Amino acid sequence: MNVKNRKLRVAGIVGAVILALPLLVFMIAIPLLSSTTSLLTPEFFSDVIRDMDYDKIVEQVTDQIADGESLPAGMVDDMMETDFADDLIELVTEDMIITLREGEPAGYINGRAIVDLAQEHLEDLVDVCRAHLPEVRDLSEAELKDEIMNGVRQYALDMPPSLLTVEDLVGMEISHSEAEWLSYLLDPTVLVWCVVITVLLAAAFFVCLLHRLRGMLWLGILAIVASLPAIVLGALLNIANLKLSAGTQEEIARSAVETLTGSLTTTGIVLAVLGVLLIIGFVIAGVINKKRAAALPTPVTDPTPVAQEAPAASRFCPNCGQPVQEQAGFCPHCGQSL
């Protein structure tokens, strides 16, 4: 290996080492951001709300009331299948997103909103009540509607102007600056830029390694290492989730953590699989190269030494006495014609 190639190889290794750390950081960030960017999306909150165990919540709430009676089995499940529940969930998710982003109550969920939704989907509420409450089956349609709306209005009177606050959602007060940073970090654009930067760093890392197959190997190792924090964090969250006690807030937390854990673990596993595939590609490419090298014809060398040609006979110039070629017409030393 000449000096130039040695310098290029050393420069490539140094460049790859310099790129390895930021590349690893961005590869670790991708699973974390991909799971957290879903926190401020309607889909996330809808999944959280729909996956909650409402039977436990209703049981806890009714146990706290002296003369409370639990709702009939299946009533909450049927209620969740109505258009009333769909619109209510949509309103709640929008309120949650804005409340978390702005750091102040959005005020979408209040008594007036609940009354309007109940009035709009009164037929759904009537059907659910008739199916699960025997005491209302003798009431006429108009009487049952009046009973439902009176109950909703009475409930709405006790509601605060904004049902959801930041303290309710995250258990602490978030300032405007903190809310802005939270919104920025959870912006999907940040995830896209992380992916782009990671791809560029990986390409530069690959180019810096003069042995391209070795670049595949190290990229695979980095991907597997980067996936470990996401997988371990997902497992720890899942373990912590199993230890949550019963209760309304705990049930909300359980549903949220399950959604977050699923996204986090899935992205980490995908990154680990990518790393394994790169390493497998490195091994397969190495085997193919060895087979190609073995298939090339080996040059045959003749053991018989090649006879050296005898130098042409020489003569001497009669003028200067220097040796000259036999076929020369003049002496190259003195110019004497021969």
GROMACS .gro file of C-alpha atoms in nm:
model
  338
    1MET     CA    1   0.000   0.000   0.000
    2ASN     CA    2   0.153   0.332  -0.106
    3VAL     CA    3   0.162   0.644   0.109
    4LYS     CA    4  -0.135   0.809  -0.069
    5ASN     CA    5  -0.366   0.510  -0.023
    6ARG     CA    6  -0.260   0.477   0.341
    7LYS     CA    7  -0.345   0.842   0.406
    8LEU     CA    8  -0.684   0.802   0.237
    9ARG     CA    9  -0.765   0.498   0.445
   10VAL     CA   10  -0.667   0.670   0.770
   11ALA     CA   11  -0.872   0.979   0.674
   12GLY     CA   12  -1.172   0.758   0.595
   13ILE     CA   13  -1.154   0.578   0.930
   14VAL     CA   14  -1.121   0.908   1.118
   15GLY     CA   15  -1.417   1.052   0.925
   16ALA     CA   16  -1.629   0.745   0.999
   17VAL     CA   17  -1.548   0.767   1.371
   18ILE     CA   18  -1.642   1.137   1.377
   19LEU     CA   19  -1.974   1.063   1.204
   20ALA     CA   20  -2.053   0.758   1.418
   21LEU     CA   21  -2.159   0.946   1.733
   22PRO     CA   22  -2.408   1.194   1.576
   23LEU     CA   23  -2.537   0.914   1.354
   24LEU     CA   24  -2.602   0.698   1.659
   25VAL     CA   25  -2.773   0.988   1.839
   26PHE     CA   26  -3.011   1.052   1.548
   27MET     CA   27  -3.081   0.680   1.507
   28ILE     CA   28  -3.177   0.663   1.876
   29ALA     CA   29  -3.392   0.976   1.839
   30ILE     CA   30  -3.600   0.832   1.554
   31PRO     CA   31  -3.789   0.568   1.761
   32LEU     CA   32  -3.838   0.812   2.048
   33LEU     CA   33  -3.971   1.090   1.825
   34SER     CA   34  -4.182   0.857   1.613
   35SER     CA   35  -4.367   0.744   1.925
   36THR     CA   36  -4.397   1.085   2.093
   37THR     CA   37  -4.510   1.274   1.781
   38SER     CA   38  -4.836   1.082   1.807
   39LEU     CA   39  -4.906   1.230   2.150
   40LEU     CA   40  -5.069   1.544   2.009
   41THR     CA   41  -5.275   1.379   1.737
   42PRO     CA   42  -5.649   1.305   1.744
   43GLU     CA   43  -5.578   0.941   1.663
   44PHE     CA   44  -5.373   0.897   1.980
   45PHE     CA   45  -5.635   1.050   2.208
   46SER     CA   46  -5.914   0.861   2.033
   47ASP     CA   47  -5.730   0.533   2.092
   48VAL     CA   48  -5.668   0.626   2.455
   49ILE     CA   49  -6.033   0.716   2.518
   50ARG     CA   50  -6.175   0.414   2.339
   51ASP     CA   51  -5.936   0.166   2.502
   52MET     CA   52  -6.021   0.274   2.856
   53ASP     CA   53  -6.200   0.022   3.078
   54TYR     CA   54  -6.517   0.219   3.148
   55ASP     CA   55  -6.667  -0.054   3.363
   56LYS     CA   56  -6.391   0.004   3.619
   57ILE     CA   57  -6.436   0.380   3.600
   58VAL     CA   58  -6.813   0.362   3.643
   59GLU     CA   59  -6.771   0.115   3.929
   60GLN     CA   60  -6.530   0.348   4.107
   61VAL     CA   61  -6.750   0.654   4.056
   62THR     CA   62  -7.070   0.484   4.173
   63ASP     CA   63  -6.893   0.339   4.479
   64GLN     CA   64  -6.813   0.694   4.589
   65ILE     CA   65  -7.183   0.788   4.588
   66ALA     CA   66  -7.382   0.685   4.894
   67ASP     CA   67  -7.689   0.567   4.707
   68GLY     CA   68  -7.513   0.513   4.377
   69GLU     CA   69  -7.608   0.216   4.166
   70SER     CA   70  -7.380   0.078   3.898
   71LEU     CA   71  -7.495   0.096   3.539
   72PRO     CA   72  -7.622  -0.219   3.370
   73ALA     CA   73  -7.356  -0.435   3.208
   74GLY     CA   74  -7.293  -0.342   2.848
   75MET     CA   75  -7.459  -0.001   2.864
   76VAL     CA   76  -7.131   0.189   2.846
   77ASP     CA   77  -7.008  -0.030   2.559
   78ASP     CA   78  -7.326   0.038   2.362
   79MET     CA   79  -7.296   0.409   2.438
   80MET     CA   80  -6.943   0.410   2.295
   81GLU     CA   81  -7.077   0.278   1.965
   82THR     CA   82  -7.310   0.576   1.909
   83ASP     CA   83  -7.252   0.889   1.703
   84PHE     CA   84  -7.289   1.084   2.026
   85ALA     CA   85  -6.974   0.915   2.162
   86ASP     CA   86  -6.788   0.972   1.834
   87ASP     CA   87  -6.858   1.345   1.836
   88LEU     CA   88  -6.783   1.369   2.208
   89ILE     CA   89  -6.448   1.194   2.163
   90GLU     CA   90  -6.362   1.423   1.872
   91LEU     CA   91  -6.441   1.726   2.086
   92VAL     CA   92  -6.240   1.591   2.380
   93THR     CA   93  -5.935   1.512   2.166
   94GLU     CA   94  -5.938   1.859   2.011
   95ASP     CA   95  -5.963   2.012   2.358
   96MET     CA   96  -5.677   1.796   2.487
   97ILE     CA   97  -5.446   1.882   2.198
   98ILE     CA   98  -5.499   2.258   2.223
   99THR     CA   99  -5.477   2.253   2.604
  100LEU     CA  100  -5.142   2.075   2.594
  101ARG     CA  101  -5.004   2.288   2.313
  102GLU     CA  102  -5.108   2.625   2.452
  103GLY     CA  103  -5.061   2.551   2.821
  104GLU     CA  104  -5.407   2.694   2.894
  105PRO     CA  105  -5.756   2.538   2.892
  106ALA     CA  106  -5.911   2.539   2.547
  107GLY     CA  107  -6.263   2.539   2.690
  108TYR     CA  108  -6.416   2.318   2.420
  109ILE     CA  109  -6.547   2.068   2.676
  110ASN     CA  110  -6.801   2.246   2.896
  111GLY     CA  111  -7.162   2.218   3.000
  112ARG     CA  112  -7.296   2.398   2.694
  113ALA     CA  113  -7.105   2.164   2.460
  114ILE     CA  114  -7.235   1.854   2.639
  115VAL     CA  115  -7.596   1.979   2.619
  116ASP     CA  116  -7.561   2.058   2.247
  117LEU     CA  117  -7.418   1.715   2.171
  118ALA     CA  118  -7.692   1.542   2.370
  119GLN     CA  119  -7.960   1.742   2.187
  120GLU     CA  120  -7.804   1.658   1.850
  121HIS     CA  121  -7.783   1.285   1.920
  122LEU     CA  122  -8.087   1.246   2.142
  123GLU     CA  123  -8.217   0.949   1.945
  124ASP     CA  124  -7.897   0.751   2.020
  125LEU     CA  125  -7.935   0.819   2.391
  126VAL     CA  126  -8.301   0.715   2.383
  127ASP     CA  127  -8.217   0.383   2.217
  128VAL     CA  128  -7.941   0.302   2.468
  129CYS     CA  129  -8.159   0.391   2.767
  130ARG     CA  130  -8.452   0.180   2.645
  131ALA     CA  131  -8.218  -0.116   2.582
  132HIS     CA  132  -8.058  -0.116   2.929
  133LEU     CA  133  -8.291   0.065   3.173
  134PRO     CA  134  -8.618  -0.126   3.236
  135GLU     CA  135  -8.765   0.161   3.442
  136VAL     CA  136  -8.782   0.391   3.138
  137ARG     CA  137  -8.946   0.151   2.896
  138ASP     CA  138  -9.297   0.259   3.001
  139LEU     CA  139  -9.223   0.624   2.927
  140SER     CA  140  -9.334   0.778   2.602
  141GLU     CA  141  -9.080   0.904   2.350
  142ALA     CA  142  -9.132   1.267   2.449
  143GLU     CA  143  -9.120   1.191   2.822
  144LEU     CA  144  -8.796   0.993   2.789
  145LYS     CA  145  -8.633   1.270   2.585
  146ASP     CA  146  -8.733   1.525   2.846
  147GLU     CA  147  -8.590   1.307   3.124
  148ILE     CA  148  -8.261   1.263   2.938
  149MET     CA  149  -8.219   1.632   2.858
  150ASN     CA  150  -8.313   1.737   3.212
  151GLY     CA  151  -8.047   1.500   3.347
  152VAL     CA  152  -7.788   1.630   3.102
  153ARG     CA  153  -7.870   1.995   3.185
  154GLN     CA  154  -7.851   1.924   3.557
  155TYR     CA  155  -7.512   1.763   3.505
  156ALA     CA  156  -7.398   2.053   3.287
  157LEU     CA  157  -7.482   2.307   3.559
  158ASP     CA  158  -7.219   2.151   3.787
  159MET     CA  159  -6.948   2.156   3.521
  160PRO     CA  160  -6.670   2.419   3.525
  161PRO     CA  161  -6.630   2.656   3.225
  162SER     CA  162  -6.352   2.429   3.100
  163LEU     CA  163  -6.360   2.063   3.197
  164LEU     CA  164  -6.001   1.991   3.097
  165THR     CA  165  -5.700   2.180   3.228
  166VAL     CA  166  -5.330   2.120   3.183
  167GLU     CA  167  -5.313   2.008   3.545
  168ASP     CA  168  -5.581   1.748   3.472
  169LEU     CA  169  -5.392   1.617   3.170
  170VAL     CA  170  -5.031   1.610   3.283
  171GLY     CA  171  -5.050   1.673   3.657
  172MET     CA  172  -4.844   1.992   3.646
  173GLU     CA  173  -4.859   2.347   3.520
  174ILE     CA  174  -4.692   2.411   3.185
  175SER     CA  175  -4.578   2.762   3.102
  176HIS     CA  176  -4.621   2.915   2.757
  177SER     CA  177  -4.252   2.867   2.673
  178GLU     CA  178  -4.261   2.505   2.788
  179ALA     CA  179  -4.576   2.447   2.587
  180GLU     CA  180  -4.409   2.594   2.278
  181TRP     CA  181  -4.108   2.367   2.322
  182LEU     CA  182  -4.339   2.070   2.377
  183SER     CA  183  -4.530   2.152   2.060
  184TYR     CA  184  -4.202   2.196   1.867
  185LEU     CA  185  -4.052   1.868   1.983
  186LEU     CA  186  -4.372   1.679   1.907
  187ASP     CA  187  -4.404   1.831   1.560
  188PRO     CA  188  -4.387   1.555   1.294
  189THR     CA  189  -4.158   1.784   1.090
  190VAL     CA  190  -3.886   1.729   1.352
  191LEU     CA  191  -3.912   1.354   1.298
  192VAL     CA  192  -3.888   1.398   0.920
  193TRP     CA  193  -3.573   1.609   0.955
  194CYS     CA  194  -3.421   1.352   1.190
  195VAL     CA  195  -3.483   1.080   0.933
  196VAL     CA  196  -3.329   1.292   0.654
  197ILE     CA  197  -3.022   1.381   0.862
  198THR     CA  198  -2.980   1.018   0.967
  199VAL     CA  199  -2.987   0.899   0.605
  200LEU     CA  200  -2.731   1.163   0.503
  201LEU     CA  201  -2.504   1.077   0.796
  202ALA     CA  202  -2.534   0.706   0.718
  203ALA     CA  203  -2.443   0.769   0.353
  204ALA     CA  204  -2.142   0.980   0.455
  205PHE     CA  205  -2.041   0.716   0.711
  206PHE     CA  206  -2.063   0.449   0.441
  207VAL     CA  207  -1.856   0.653   0.195
  208CYS     CA  208  -1.586   0.731   0.451
  209LEU     CA  209  -1.516   0.362   0.498
  210LEU     CA  210  -1.306   0.261   0.198
  211HIS     CA  211  -1.409  -0.101   0.242
  212ARG     CA  212  -1.779  -0.073   0.153
  213LEU     CA  213  -1.873  -0.413   0.296
  214ARG     CA  214  -1.727  -0.310   0.629
  215GLY     CA  215  -1.952  -0.004   0.611
  216MET     CA  216  -2.258  -0.231   0.587
  217LEU     CA  217  -2.139  -0.423   0.891
  218TRP     CA  218  -2.090  -0.114   1.106
  219LEU     CA  219  -2.418   0.044   0.995
  220GLY     CA  220  -2.594  -0.275   1.101
  221ILE     CA  221  -2.422  -0.272   1.439
  222LEU     CA  222  -2.513   0.095   1.493
  223ALA     CA  223  -2.878   0.026   1.403
  224ILE     CA  224  -2.901  -0.259   1.654
  225VAL     CA  225  -2.737  -0.051   1.927
  226ALA     CA  226  -2.971   0.242   1.851
  227SER     CA  227  -3.278   0.018   1.878
  228LEU     CA  228  -3.194  -0.101   2.230
  229PRO     CA  229  -3.302   0.218   2.417
  230ALA     CA  230  -3.643   0.215   2.248
  231ILE     CA  231  -3.701  -0.155   2.314
  232VAL     CA  232  -3.580  -0.136   2.675
  233LEU     CA  233  -3.784   0.180   2.744
  234GLY     CA  234  -4.092   0.016   2.593
  235ALA     CA  235  -4.043  -0.290   2.815
  236LEU     CA  236  -3.998  -0.074   3.127
  237LEU     CA  237  -4.312   0.127   3.047
  238ASN     CA  238  -4.504  -0.195   2.997
  239ILE     CA  239  -4.386  -0.328   3.335
  240ALA     CA  240  -4.479   0.000   3.505
  241ASN     CA  241  -4.817  -0.008   3.333
  242LEU     CA  242  -4.895  -0.348   3.481
  243LYS     CA  243  -4.834  -0.211   3.830
  244LEU     CA  244  -5.087   0.073   3.803
  245SER     CA  245  -5.367   0.049   4.056
  246ALA     CA  246  -5.734   0.078   3.969
  247GLY     CA  247  -5.888   0.420   3.927
  248THR     CA  248  -6.002   0.671   3.669
  249GLN     CA  249  -5.670   0.854   3.635
  250GLU     CA  250  -5.480   0.527   3.643
  251GLU     CA  251  -5.704   0.386   3.370
  252ILE     CA  252  -5.639   0.689   3.150
  253ALA     CA  253  -5.264   0.655   3.215
  254ARG     CA  254  -5.276   0.282   3.141
  255SER     CA  255  -5.444   0.335   2.805
  256ALA     CA  256  -5.205   0.616   2.711
  257VAL     CA  257  -4.895   0.419   2.809
  258GLU     CA  258  -5.014   0.114   2.615
  259THR     CA  259  -5.051   0.322   2.299
  260LEU     CA  260  -4.713   0.490   2.352
  261THR     CA  261  -4.539   0.162   2.437
  262GLY     CA  262  -4.672  -0.009   2.126
  263SER     CA  263  -4.543   0.263   1.896
  264LEU     CA  264  -4.207   0.285   2.075
  265THR     CA  265  -4.144  -0.090   2.077
  266THR     CA  266  -4.254  -0.137   1.717
  267THR     CA  267  -4.020   0.133   1.586
  268GLY     CA  268  -3.731  -0.005   1.793
  269ILE     CA  269  -3.790  -0.356   1.659
  270VAL     CA  270  -3.801  -0.226   1.300
  271LEU     CA  271  -3.466  -0.053   1.354
  272ALA     CA  272  -3.317  -0.370   1.504
  273VAL     CA  273  -3.442  -0.579   1.210
  274LEU     CA  274  -3.285  -0.328   0.970
  275GLY     CA  275  -2.953  -0.368   1.152
  276VAL     CA  276  -2.974  -0.748   1.134
  277LEU     CA  277  -3.050  -0.731   0.760
  278LEU     CA  278  -2.745  -0.509   0.702
  279ILE     CA  279  -2.521  -0.755   0.887
  280ILE     CA  280  -2.670  -1.048   0.693
  281GLY     CA  281  -2.608  -0.853   0.371
  282PHE     CA  282  -2.246  -0.802   0.477
  283VAL     CA  283  -2.201  -1.176   0.536
  284ILE     CA  284  -2.371  -1.277   0.208
  285ALA     CA  285  -2.171  -1.023   0.006
  286GLY     CA  286  -1.848  -1.151   0.163
  287VAL     CA  287  -1.934  -1.511   0.071
  288ILE     CA  288  -2.019  -1.408  -0.287
  289ASN     CA  289  -1.690  -1.220  -0.322
  290LYS     CA  290  -1.495  -1.522  -0.199
  291LYS     CA  291  -1.670  -1.750  -0.449
  292ARG     CA  292  -1.597  -1.507  -0.732
  293ALA     CA  293  -1.232  -1.487  -0.633
  294ALA     CA  294  -1.208  -1.867  -0.622
  295ALA     CA  295  -1.367  -1.895  -0.969
  296LEU     CA  296  -1.107  -1.670  -1.135
  297PRO     CA  297  -0.839  -1.862  -1.338
  298THR     CA  298  -0.501  -1.885  -1.169
  299PRO     CA  299  -0.216  -1.756  -1.390
  300VAL     CA  300   0.026  -2.039  -1.488
  301THR     CA  301   0.397  -1.960  -1.458
  302ASP     CA  302   0.665  -2.144  -1.659
  303PRO     CA  303   0.931  -2.276  -1.422
  304THR     CA  304   1.190  -2.275  -1.703
  305PRO     CA  305   1.408  -1.966  -1.670
  306VAL     CA  306   1.398  -1.733  -1.966
  307ALA     CA  307   1.731  -1.715  -2.147
  308GLN     CA  308   1.879  -1.371  -2.150
  309GLU     CA  309   1.967  -1.228  -2.489
  310ALA     CA  310   2.339  -1.184  -2.537
  311PRO     CA  311   2.438  -0.825  -2.590
  312ALA     CA  312   2.532  -0.731  -2.940
  313ALA     CA  313   2.899  -0.775  -3.023
  314SER     CA  314   3.105  -0.460  -2.981
  315ARG     CA  315   3.408  -0.314  -3.163
  316PHE     CA  316   3.632  -0.022  -3.087
  317CYS     CA  317   3.664   0.307  -3.262
  318PRO     CA  318   4.006   0.326  -3.431
  319ASN     CA  319   4.018   0.699  -3.357
  320CYS     CA  320   3.926   0.726  -2.988
  321GLY     CA  321   3.932   0.361  -2.882
  322GLN     CA  322   3.579   0.373  -2.730
  323PRO     CA  323   3.347   0.070  -2.775
  324VAL     CA  324   3.081   0.106  -3.045
  325GLN     CA  325   2.801  -0.117  -3.175
  326GLU     CA  326   2.887  -0.360  -3.448
  327GLN     CA  327   2.629  -0.213  -3.687
  328ALA     CA  328   2.713   0.152  -3.610
  329GLY     CA  329   2.826   0.362  -3.910
  330PHE     CA  330   3.007   0.621  -3.698
  331CYS     CA  331   3.150   0.654  -3.349
  332PRO     CA  332   2.902   0.821  -3.111
  333HIS     CA  333   3.193   0.955  -2.905
  334CYS     CA  334   3.414   1.125  -3.160
  335GLY     CA  335   3.207   1.110  -3.479
  336GLN     CA  336   3.469   0.907  -3.670
  337SER     CA  337   3.323   0.730  -3.973
  338LEU     CA  338   3.358   0.355  -3.940
   0.00000   0.00000   0.00000
